[in-house]
Coordinates of C-alpha atoms (C1' of nucleotides) in Angstrom, one line a residue:
Chain N
X525 CA 88.3 56.2 -43.2
X526 CA 89.4 59.1 -40.8
X527 CA 86.9 60.8 -38.7
X528 CA 86.9 63.6 -36.2
X529 CA 87.4 61.4 -33.0
X530 CA 86.2 64.5 -30.6
X531 CA 83.1 66.3 -31.8
X532 CA 84.9 69.7 -32.9
X533 CA 83.1 73.0 -31.9
X534 CA 82.6 73.9 -35.5
X535 CA 81.9 71.9 -38.9
X536 CA 84.8 73.7 -40.4
X537 CA 86.9 72.5 -37.5
X538 CA 85.7 68.8 -37.9
X539 CA 86.6 69.2 -41.6
X540 CA 90.0 70.5 -40.8
X541 CA 90.7 67.7 -38.5
X542 CA 89.4 64.9 -40.7
X543 CA 91.4 66.2 -43.8
X544 CA 94.7 66.8 -41.7
X545 CA 94.7 63.3 -40.2
X546 CA 93.7 61.9 -43.7
X547 CA 96.7 63.5 -45.0
X548 CA 99.2 62.7 -42.3
X549 CA 98.0 59.0 -42.2
X550 CA 98.4 58.7 -46.1
X551 CA 94.6 58.0 -46.7
X552 CA 95.2 61.0 -49.2
X553 CA 98.6 60.3 -50.7
X554 CA 101.1 62.9 -51.6
X555 CA 100.3 64.5 -55.0
X556 CA 96.8 62.9 -55.1
X557 CA 94.3 65.3 -56.7
X558 CA 91.1 65.4 -54.7
X559 CA 87.7 66.9 -55.7
X560 CA 85.4 68.8 -53.4
X561 CA 82.4 67.1 -53.9
X562 CA 84.1 63.9 -53.3
X563 CA 85.7 64.9 -50.1
X564 CA 82.1 66.1 -48.9
X565 CA 80.5 62.9 -49.5
X566 CA 83.5 61.0 -48.0
X567 CA 83.5 63.0 -44.8
X568 CA 79.8 64.0 -44.7
X569 CA 80.4 67.6 -44.9
X570 CA 78.9 70.5 -47.1
X571 CA 81.2 72.6 -49.3
X572 CA 81.2 75.8 -47.1
X573 CA 83.1 74.3 -44.1
X574 CA 85.2 72.2 -46.4
X575 CA 86.3 75.1 -48.3
X576 CA 87.3 77.0 -45.2
X577 CA 89.2 73.9 -44.0
X578 CA 91.1 73.7 -47.4
X579 CA 91.9 77.2 -47.1
X580 CA 93.6 76.6 -43.7
X581 CA 95.3 73.6 -44.9
X582 CA 96.6 75.4 -48.0
X583 CA 98.0 78.2 -45.8
X584 CA 99.8 75.6 -43.8
X585 CA 101.5 74.2 -46.8
X586 CA 99.8 70.6 -46.7
X587 CA 97.7 71.4 -49.8
X588 CA 98.3 73.2 -53.1
X589 CA 95.5 74.9 -54.6
X590 CA 95.1 76.2 -58.4
X591 CA 92.0 78.5 -59.0
X592 CA 89.3 76.7 -60.8
X593 CA 91.7 73.6 -61.4
X594 CA 91.2 71.8 -57.9
X595 CA 93.4 70.9 -55.0
X596 CA 95.9 68.1 -54.4
X597 CA 97.9 67.0 -51.5
X598 CA 101.5 68.5 -51.3
X599 CA 104.3 66.1 -52.5
X600 CA 107.5 66.8 -50.7
X601 CA 110.5 65.8 -52.5
X602 CA 113.5 64.1 -50.9
X603 CA 115.7 67.4 -50.9
X604 CA 112.9 69.3 -49.4
X605 CA 112.2 66.8 -46.8
X606 CA 116.0 67.3 -45.7
X607 CA 115.6 70.9 -45.5
X608 CA 112.8 70.3 -43.2
X609 CA 115.1 68.7 -40.9
X610 CA 117.3 71.6 -41.1
X611 CA 114.6 73.9 -39.9
X612 CA 113.7 71.4 -37.1
X613 CA 117.4 71.4 -35.9
X614 CA 117.4 75.0 -35.1
X615 CA 113.9 75.5 -33.9
X616 CA 113.9 72.4 -31.8
X617 CA 117.3 73.4 -30.6
X618 CA 116.0 76.8 -29.2
X619 CA 112.8 74.9 -27.8
X620 CA 115.3 72.6 -25.9
X621 CA 117.2 75.4 -24.4
X622 CA 114.0 77.6 -23.5
X623 CA 112.6 74.2 -22.1
X624 CA 115.7 73.8 -19.7
X625 CA 115.2 77.2 -18.5
X626 CA 111.4 77.3 -18.0
X627 CA 110.0 73.6 -17.5
X628 CA 108.4 73.0 -14.3
X629 CA 110.1 70.0 -12.2
X630 CA 106.7 68.2 -12.6
X631 CA 107.1 68.3 -16.3
X632 CA 110.5 67.0 -16.3
X633 CA 109.4 64.1 -14.3
X634 CA 106.7 63.3 -16.6
X635 CA 109.1 63.8 -19.7
X636 CA 111.4 61.1 -18.0
X637 CA 108.3 58.9 -17.4
X638 CA 107.7 59.3 -21.3
X639 CA 111.0 57.8 -21.8
X640 CA 110.6 55.2 -19.5
X641 CA 107.6 53.9 -21.4
X642 CA 109.3 54.5 -24.7
X643 CA 112.0 52.2 -23.5
X644 CA 109.5 49.5 -22.6
X645 CA 107.8 50.0 -26.0
X646 CA 111.2 49.4 -27.7
X647 CA 112.1 46.4 -25.5
X648 CA 108.8 44.4 -25.9
X649 CA 107.6 45.6 -29.5
X650 CA 110.9 45.0 -31.3
X651 CA 109.6 45.9 -34.6
X652 CA 106.9 48.1 -34.3
X653 CA 108.2 51.4 -35.8
X654 CA 104.8 53.1 -35.6
X655 CA 104.7 53.1 -31.9
X656 CA 108.4 54.2 -31.8
X657 CA 107.5 56.9 -34.0
X658 CA 104.5 57.9 -31.7
X659 CA 106.8 58.0 -28.6
X660 CA 109.2 60.1 -30.5
X661 CA 106.7 62.4 -31.4
X662 CA 105.4 62.5 -27.6
X663 CA 108.9 63.6 -26.9
X664 CA 109.5 66.4 -29.1
X665 CA 105.9 67.6 -28.6
X666 CA 106.6 67.9 -24.8
X667 CA 109.7 69.9 -25.3
X668 CA 108.0 72.1 -27.7
X669 CA 105.3 72.9 -25.3
X670 CA 107.5 73.2 -22.5
X671 CA 109.6 75.9 -24.2
X672 CA 106.8 78.3 -23.1
X673 CA 107.3 80.0 -26.1
X674 CA 103.7 80.1 -28.0
X675 CA 104.7 80.8 -31.4
X676 CA 107.6 78.4 -31.5
X677 CA 105.1 75.5 -30.2
X678 CA 102.7 76.8 -32.8
X679 CA 105.1 76.7 -35.6
X680 CA 106.6 73.3 -34.5
X681 CA 103.1 71.4 -33.7
X682 CA 101.1 73.0 -36.2
X683 CA 103.5 73.3 -39.3
X684 CA 106.5 71.2 -39.3
X685 CA 105.3 67.9 -37.5
X686 CA 102.5 67.4 -39.5
X687 CA 104.7 67.6 -42.6
X688 CA 107.3 65.2 -41.0
X689 CA 104.5 62.8 -39.9
X690 CA 103.2 62.6 -43.2
X691 CA 106.3 60.9 -44.1
X692 CA 106.9 59.2 -41.0
X693 CA 104.3 56.8 -41.5
X694 CA 106.1 55.3 -44.4
X695 CA 109.6 55.6 -43.6
X696 CA 109.5 55.4 -39.7
X697 CA 112.2 58.1 -39.1
X698 CA 114.3 56.4 -36.3
X699 CA 114.2 52.9 -37.6
X700 CA 117.3 51.0 -37.3
X701 CA 118.3 53.3 -34.4
X702 CA 115.6 53.2 -31.7
X703 CA 118.0 52.4 -28.9
X704 CA 120.5 55.2 -30.3
X705 CA 117.5 57.6 -30.3
X706 CA 116.5 56.9 -26.8
X707 CA 120.0 57.3 -25.5
X708 CA 120.2 60.7 -27.1
X709 CA 116.7 61.6 -25.7
X710 CA 117.8 60.6 -22.3
X711 CA 120.9 62.8 -22.6
X712 CA 118.7 65.7 -23.5
X713 CA 116.4 65.3 -20.6
X714 CA 119.4 65.0 -18.3
X715 CA 120.4 68.5 -19.7
X716 CA 117.2 69.9 -19.1
X717 CA 117.0 68.5 -15.7
X718 CA 120.2 70.0 -14.9
X719 CA 118.9 73.2 -16.3
X720 CA 121.6 73.7 -18.8
X721 CA 119.9 75.2 -21.7
X722 CA 123.1 75.5 -23.7
X723 CA 123.9 71.7 -23.7
X724 CA 120.2 70.8 -24.2
X725 CA 120.2 73.0 -27.3
X726 CA 123.3 71.3 -28.4
X727 CA 122.5 67.8 -27.9
X728 CA 118.9 68.4 -29.5
X729 CA 120.7 69.9 -32.6
X730 CA 123.0 67.0 -32.9
X731 CA 120.1 64.6 -32.2
X732 CA 118.0 66.0 -35.2
X733 CA 121.0 66.2 -37.3
X734 CA 121.7 62.5 -36.8
X735 CA 118.2 61.7 -37.8
X736 CA 118.5 63.7 -40.9
X737 CA 121.8 61.9 -41.9
X738 CA 120.1 58.7 -41.2
X739 CA 117.3 59.6 -43.8
X740 CA 119.9 60.8 -46.3
X741 CA 121.9 57.6 -46.2
X742 CA 118.7 55.5 -46.7
X743 CA 117.9 57.8 -49.7
X744 CA 121.3 57.5 -51.2
X745 CA 121.0 53.5 -50.6
X746 CA 117.7 53.9 -52.4
X747 CA 116.1 52.0 -49.5
X748 CA 113.4 54.6 -49.4
X749 CA 111.9 56.5 -52.6
X750 CA 110.1 59.6 -52.2
Chain G
X349 CA 91.6 102.2 -46.7
X350 CA 93.4 99.3 -47.9
X351 CA 92.7 97.5 -51.2
X352 CA 94.1 95.0 -53.3
X353 CA 96.8 96.5 -55.4
X354 CA 96.9 93.9 -57.9
X355 CA 93.6 92.4 -58.8
X356 CA 94.1 88.8 -57.2
X357 CA 92.9 85.7 -59.0
X358 CA 90.2 85.0 -56.6
X359 CA 87.8 87.1 -54.3
X360 CA 89.1 85.1 -51.3
X361 CA 92.6 86.0 -52.2
X362 CA 91.6 89.6 -52.5
X363 CA 90.1 89.4 -49.1
X364 CA 93.1 87.7 -47.8
X365 CA 95.5 90.7 -48.8
X366 CA 93.2 93.2 -47.9
X367 CA 93.0 92.0 -44.3
X368 CA 96.4 91.2 -44.0
X369 CA 97.7 94.5 -45.1
X370 CA 95.0 96.2 -42.7
X371 CA 96.4 94.3 -40.0
X372 CA 100.1 95.0 -40.6
X373 CA 99.5 98.6 -41.4
X374 CA 97.6 99.0 -38.1
X375 CA 94.3 100.1 -39.8
X376 CA 92.9 97.3 -37.7
X377 CA 94.5 97.6 -34.5
X378 CA 95.7 94.7 -32.2
X379 CA 92.8 93.4 -30.0
X380 CA 90.3 95.0 -32.3
X381 CA 87.0 93.3 -32.4
X382 CA 85.7 93.1 -35.9
X383 CA 82.4 91.9 -37.4
X384 CA 82.1 90.2 -40.5
X385 CA 79.2 92.3 -41.8
X386 CA 81.3 95.4 -41.4
X387 CA 84.4 94.0 -43.1
X388 CA 82.3 93.0 -46.1
X389 CA 81.0 96.6 -46.4
X390 CA 84.3 98.0 -45.7
X391 CA 86.2 95.8 -48.4
X392 CA 83.3 95.2 -50.9
X393 CA 83.4 91.5 -50.2
X394 CA 80.6 88.9 -49.6
X395 CA 80.7 86.5 -46.6
X396 CA 81.8 83.3 -48.3
X397 CA 85.3 84.7 -49.6
X398 CA 85.7 86.7 -46.4
X399 CA 85.4 83.7 -44.1
X400 CA 87.8 81.8 -46.2
X401 CA 90.1 84.5 -45.8
X402 CA 89.4 84.6 -42.0
X403 CA 90.1 81.1 -41.7
X404 CA 93.7 81.5 -43.3
X405 CA 94.5 84.5 -41.2
X406 CA 93.6 82.6 -38.1
X407 CA 95.7 79.6 -39.1
X408 CA 98.6 82.1 -39.5
X409 CA 97.9 83.4 -36.0
X410 CA 97.1 86.8 -37.0
X411 CA 93.5 86.6 -35.9
X412 CA 91.8 84.7 -32.9
X413 CA 88.4 83.3 -33.6
X414 CA 85.9 82.2 -31.1
X415 CA 82.9 80.2 -32.2
X416 CA 79.8 82.2 -32.5
X417 CA 81.6 85.1 -30.7
X418 CA 83.3 86.9 -33.5
X419 CA 86.9 87.4 -34.4
X420 CA 89.4 90.1 -33.2
X421 CA 93.1 90.7 -34.2
X422 CA 95.9 89.2 -32.3
X423 CA 97.4 91.4 -29.6
X424 CA 100.9 90.4 -28.9
X425 CA 102.3 91.0 -25.6
X426 CA 105.7 92.7 -25.0
X427 CA 107.0 89.3 -23.7
X428 CA 105.7 87.7 -26.9
X429 CA 107.1 90.1 -29.1
X430 CA 110.6 89.3 -27.7
X431 CA 109.8 85.5 -28.2
X432 CA 109.4 86.2 -31.6
X433 CA 112.7 87.5 -31.8
X434 CA 114.4 84.5 -30.3
X435 CA 112.6 82.4 -33.2
X436 CA 113.9 84.8 -35.9
X437 CA 117.4 84.6 -34.3
X438 CA 117.8 81.1 -35.0
X439 CA 115.6 80.7 -38.2
X440 CA 117.3 83.6 -39.9
X441 CA 120.8 82.4 -38.7
X442 CA 120.1 79.3 -40.7
X443 CA 118.8 81.4 -43.6
X444 CA 122.1 83.2 -43.7
X445 CA 124.1 80.3 -43.6
X446 CA 122.2 78.7 -46.4
X447 CA 122.2 81.8 -48.3
X448 CA 126.0 82.1 -48.1
X449 CA 126.1 78.5 -49.7
X450 CA 123.7 78.9 -52.4
X451 CA 122.9 82.5 -53.6
X452 CA 123.9 83.3 -57.0
X453 CA 126.7 85.8 -57.6
X454 CA 124.2 88.0 -59.2
X455 CA 121.8 87.7 -56.2
X456 CA 124.7 88.8 -54.0
X457 CA 125.4 91.9 -56.0
X458 CA 121.6 92.8 -55.9
X459 CA 121.9 92.5 -52.1
X460 CA 125.0 94.8 -51.9
X461 CA 123.0 97.1 -54.3
X462 CA 120.1 97.1 -51.8
X463 CA 122.4 98.2 -48.8
X464 CA 123.9 100.9 -50.9
X465 CA 120.4 102.5 -51.4
X466 CA 119.5 101.7 -48.0
X467 CA 122.7 103.9 -46.9
X468 CA 121.4 106.8 -49.2
X469 CA 118.2 106.4 -47.8
X470 CA 119.5 107.1 -44.1
X471 CA 121.9 109.7 -45.3
X472 CA 119.1 112.0 -46.9
X473 CA 116.1 111.0 -45.0
X474 CA 117.5 111.0 -41.6
X475 CA 114.4 110.5 -39.6
X476 CA 112.0 108.8 -42.0
X477 CA 112.0 105.5 -39.7
X478 CA 109.4 104.2 -42.0
X479 CA 111.6 103.8 -45.0
X480 CA 114.5 102.4 -42.9
X481 CA 112.2 99.7 -41.8
X482 CA 111.2 98.8 -45.3
X483 CA 115.0 98.5 -46.3
X484 CA 115.5 96.5 -43.5
X485 CA 112.4 94.1 -44.4
X486 CA 113.9 94.1 -47.9
X487 CA 117.3 93.1 -46.6
X488 CA 115.9 90.2 -44.6
X489 CA 113.5 89.1 -47.4
X490 CA 116.3 88.7 -49.8
X491 CA 118.1 86.4 -47.6
X492 CA 115.3 84.4 -46.9
X493 CA 114.6 83.8 -50.4
X494 CA 118.2 83.3 -51.2
X495 CA 118.5 80.4 -48.6
X496 CA 116.7 78.2 -51.4
X497 CA 114.8 76.6 -48.3
X498 CA 111.3 76.8 -49.4
X499 CA 109.6 76.1 -46.1
X500 CA 112.1 78.4 -44.2
X501 CA 111.3 81.2 -46.6
X502 CA 107.6 80.4 -46.2
X503 CA 107.6 80.4 -42.5
X504 CA 109.8 83.5 -42.2
X505 CA 107.9 85.6 -44.9
X506 CA 104.5 84.2 -44.6
X507 CA 104.4 84.1 -40.9
X508 CA 107.0 85.7 -38.6
X509 CA 107.5 88.9 -40.6
X510 CA 103.9 90.1 -40.8
X511 CA 103.9 89.5 -37.0
X512 CA 106.9 91.7 -36.6
X513 CA 106.1 94.2 -39.3
X514 CA 102.6 94.7 -37.3
X515 CA 104.7 96.4 -34.7
X516 CA 107.4 97.7 -36.7
X517 CA 104.8 100.3 -38.0
X518 CA 104.6 101.5 -34.4
X519 CA 107.9 101.0 -32.9
X520 CA 110.4 101.3 -35.9
X521 CA 112.7 98.4 -34.9
X522 CA 116.0 99.8 -35.5
X523 CA 115.1 103.4 -34.8
X524 CA 118.1 105.0 -33.1
X525 CA 120.5 102.5 -34.5
X526 CA 120.3 102.9 -38.3
X527 CA 124.0 103.2 -39.0
X528 CA 124.8 100.3 -36.7
X529 CA 122.3 98.2 -38.2
X530 CA 123.6 99.0 -41.5
X531 CA 127.1 98.2 -40.7
X532 CA 125.7 95.0 -39.4
X533 CA 124.1 94.1 -42.6
X534 CA 127.3 94.9 -44.6
X535 CA 129.3 92.5 -42.4
X536 CA 126.7 89.8 -43.1
X537 CA 126.6 90.6 -46.8
X538 CA 130.6 90.1 -46.7
X539 CA 130.4 86.6 -45.2
X540 CA 127.9 85.5 -47.8
X541 CA 129.9 87.0 -50.6
X542 CA 133.0 85.0 -49.2
X543 CA 130.8 82.0 -49.1
X544 CA 131.5 81.7 -45.3
X545 CA 128.2 80.2 -43.9
X546 CA 129.1 79.8 -40.3
X547 CA 130.0 83.4 -40.0
X548 CA 126.9 84.6 -41.8
X549 CA 125.0 82.6 -39.4
X550 CA 126.8 83.9 -36.4
X551 CA 126.6 87.4 -37.4
X552 CA 123.0 87.1 -38.4
X553 CA 122.2 85.8 -35.1
X554 CA 124.1 88.5 -33.3
X555 CA 122.4 91.1 -35.5
X556 CA 119.0 90.0 -34.4
X557 CA 119.9 89.5 -31.0
X558 CA 121.1 93.2 -30.9
X559 CA 117.7 94.2 -32.2
X560 CA 115.9 92.2 -29.6
X561 CA 118.0 93.9 -27.0
X562 CA 117.4 97.3 -28.3
X563 CA 113.5 96.7 -28.1
X564 CA 113.8 95.1 -24.7
X565 CA 115.7 98.3 -23.3
X566 CA 113.1 100.6 -24.8
X567 CA 110.3 98.5 -23.1
X568 CA 112.2 98.8 -19.7
X569 CA 112.5 102.4 -20.1
X570 CA 108.8 102.5 -20.9
X571 CA 109.3 104.5 -24.1
X572 CA 107.1 101.9 -26.0
X573 CA 104.0 100.4 -24.5
X574 CA 102.4 97.5 -26.1
Chain F
dG1011 C1' 98.8 60.8 -89.0
dC1012 C1' 99.5 64.7 -86.0
dC1013 C1' 98.1 69.2 -84.4
dC1014 C1' 95.0 72.6 -83.3
dT1015 C1' 90.5 74.7 -82.3
dC1016 C1' 86.1 74.7 -80.2
dT1017 C1' 82.5 73.0 -77.7
dA1018 C1' 80.4 70.3 -73.6
dT1019 C1' 81.0 69.0 -69.2
dA1020 C1' 82.3 69.1 -64.7
dT1021 C1' 84.3 71.3 -61.2
dT1022 C1' 85.4 75.4 -58.7
dG1023 C1' 84.1 80.2 -57.1
dT1024 C1' 80.3 83.3 -55.5
dC1025 C1' 76.1 84.3 -53.6
dA1026 C1' 72.1 85.1 -50.5
dA1027 C1' 68.8 83.0 -47.4
dC1028 C1' 68.0 80.0 -43.3
dA1029 C1' 69.6 78.2 -38.7
dA1030 C1' 71.9 78.2 -34.3
dT1031 C1' 74.2 80.4 -30.7
dA1032 C1' 76.5 84.1 -27.8
dT1033 C1' 75.6 88.7 -26.0
dC1034 C1' 73.3 92.2 -23.8
dG1035 C1' 69.5 94.5 -21.4
dG1036 C1' 65.6 94.3 -18.3
dA1037 C1' 62.8 92.3 -14.8
dC1038 C1' 62.5 89.8 -10.9
dT1039 C1' 64.2 87.8 -6.5
dT1040 C1' 67.1 88.1 -2.3
Chain K
dA1109 C1' 70.6 97.7 -3.8
dA1110 C1' 73.0 93.7 -6.0
dG1111 C1' 72.9 89.6 -8.2
dT1112 C1' 70.8 86.3 -11.0
dC1113 C1' 67.7 84.6 -14.5
dC1114 C1' 65.5 84.9 -18.8
dG1115 C1' 64.5 86.5 -23.5
dA1116 C1' 65.1 89.7 -27.5
dT1117 C1' 68.6 90.7 -30.8
dA1118 C1' 72.3 90.7 -33.6
dT1119 C1' 76.1 88.0 -35.0
dT1120 C1' 78.0 83.9 -36.6
dG1121 C1' 77.6 79.1 -38.9
dT1122 C1' 75.9 76.3 -42.2
dT1123 C1' 73.4 75.3 -46.6
dG1124 C1' 71.9 74.8 -51.3
dA1125 C1' 71.3 77.2 -55.7
dC1126 C1' 73.8 80.0 -59.6
dA1127 C1' 77.7 81.7 -62.2
dA1128 C1' 82.4 81.6 -64.1
dT1129 C1' 86.3 78.8 -65.7
dA1130 C1' 89.5 75.0 -66.8
dT1131 C1' 89.7 70.5 -68.6
dA1132 C1' 88.8 66.9 -71.9
dG1133 C1' 87.0 65.1 -75.8
dA1134 C1' 85.6 65.2 -80.6
dG1135 C1' 86.1 67.4 -85.0
dG1136 C1' 88.3 69.6 -88.6
dG1137 C1' 92.6 71.1 -90.8
dC1138 C1' 97.5 70.9 -92.3

DNA sequence: GCCCTCTATATTGTCAACAATATCGGACTT
DNA sequence: AAGTCCGATATTGTTGACAATATAGAGGGC
C-alpha cells in the first residue's frame, strides 16, 4: 500500500502523492473504477483533500471523471502510448539541446557518474529490468532539469513521465536493449559535454525514436498487450 | 466580470472556467494576490468547488499556491515567455507534421477558409490586434486538433496556449507583422494540403521562431515591459 | 422471453462550521 | 531609534453533514 514517504505540507498534497504513486506503480490499474469513500479509507483521508487531489490528477490526464458517475484510472491504448513517444522525441530533443547550452560542468559530471552507476547495475543485475528503468528515468530527469526551461521540465516531469512510467512498470521500456540504450546515453552526454546542442538534440531524438520502435515491434509481435 | 458563458456541468467546472478566463483576459493580473473569500463573492461560489478549481489551475501552472499563505496569479518573466515559444516551436512543429499526415480533406478546406476570413479581418480592421490574435489562435488550434494526437493537443490547448494568451491580450503577438504571419500560415496550409509533413513541420517551426524573435526584439527595444 | 420503466440505493457534488497557521501591528529591549 | 519578539486577527486547511444525481435491480408490459 502506497503511502506518502515524506510528510507532505498539506493533506491534499499527501493525497495527491499517494494516488499518483498508486497509479504509476499499478496498484490502481488502468481502467479501474474507484470510489471516493474506498480511497478515503485506503489512504486515511477525508473527502475534501481527496477531491482536490482528484481534480489535479484529472487535469494531468491520469484520471477521467464523469460527473456523478465516479472516477477511473485512465487507460492508454497502444497507439496512444506510441503518440506519447512522438511528443517525448521533440520535447526531450529540445531539453537535450538546452541542457548542452546551460548545464553546469558539475551537473555534467554528475550525469556521467549516473551513467557509470547505471552501467554497474546492468553488469551485476543482468535481468532486473526495474532498476534499469529507474536508471533510465534518472538520466532523462537530469537532462530535463538541466535545460533550465522551467515549463519544459514541468511538462516532462509532471505530465509525460508519469504516464510513461505507468507502463514502464509492466513492459520495462528498454528491456532487451540495455547496453544499446546505455551507449546512446553515453553519446548524448558526450555531445552535452562538448556543448554541442545541435548534436545532443539529434542523438536524443534518435534515442527516443529507437525506444518507440522497440515498443512498436513488441506490440506487433504480440509480446505485450496493452 | 467574467462568467461561465455556458452552464457548466458542475460548480467546480464553472469555477475553473471563470478563473481561467479571468486570468487569461487579465481581469486577474499576473502576480496579483487573491483571497478565496473574495473570489467566492466575485463569482458566486462556495469555497469547496473554488478550492477544487484552484487545485486544477495550480497544477496547470496558472497559479502559485503557498500553504496557509494564499494564492496568486503566476507572473511569467520575459525570459520565461521566450522559453515558452521554444517549446511551442518543437511541439507545434510536430503537430503540423502529424496534421499533414492525418487531417481530412474537409478539415483542410475549413483551415483554408479560416485563413480567408483572417485575411478579410486584416484588410478591413487594420488595427484591431485583438481579432488578429483570435484568428491566429484559431489557426493554431485547428492544427493541434488535426494532429489526431490527443495528448499533444491537450498539452498545447490546455497548457501552453492559455499561458501565451495571457500575454497576447497585452502585447498582441503578431502585431506589426499581420501580413507576414498570414503568408506564413498560407504556406503551412499548402504543405499540409500537399501532405508534406516534413515541410509543414519546418515551416511551422520557422513561423513560431519568427514570432519569438519578434517578441525578443520588442523587449530589447523596451517597447513592452513584462 | 425480452424490453422498458420506475423506484431504491449508493455515490458524488455541495455547503457551512471548526481548527490550524501565516501575517501584521504593537510593545519591549538594546 | 532600530530591531526583535509576541500576540491578535484574518485567512487557509479540514471536517462532517446535507442535497442532487446516476446506476442497478425489480416489476410490469408487450
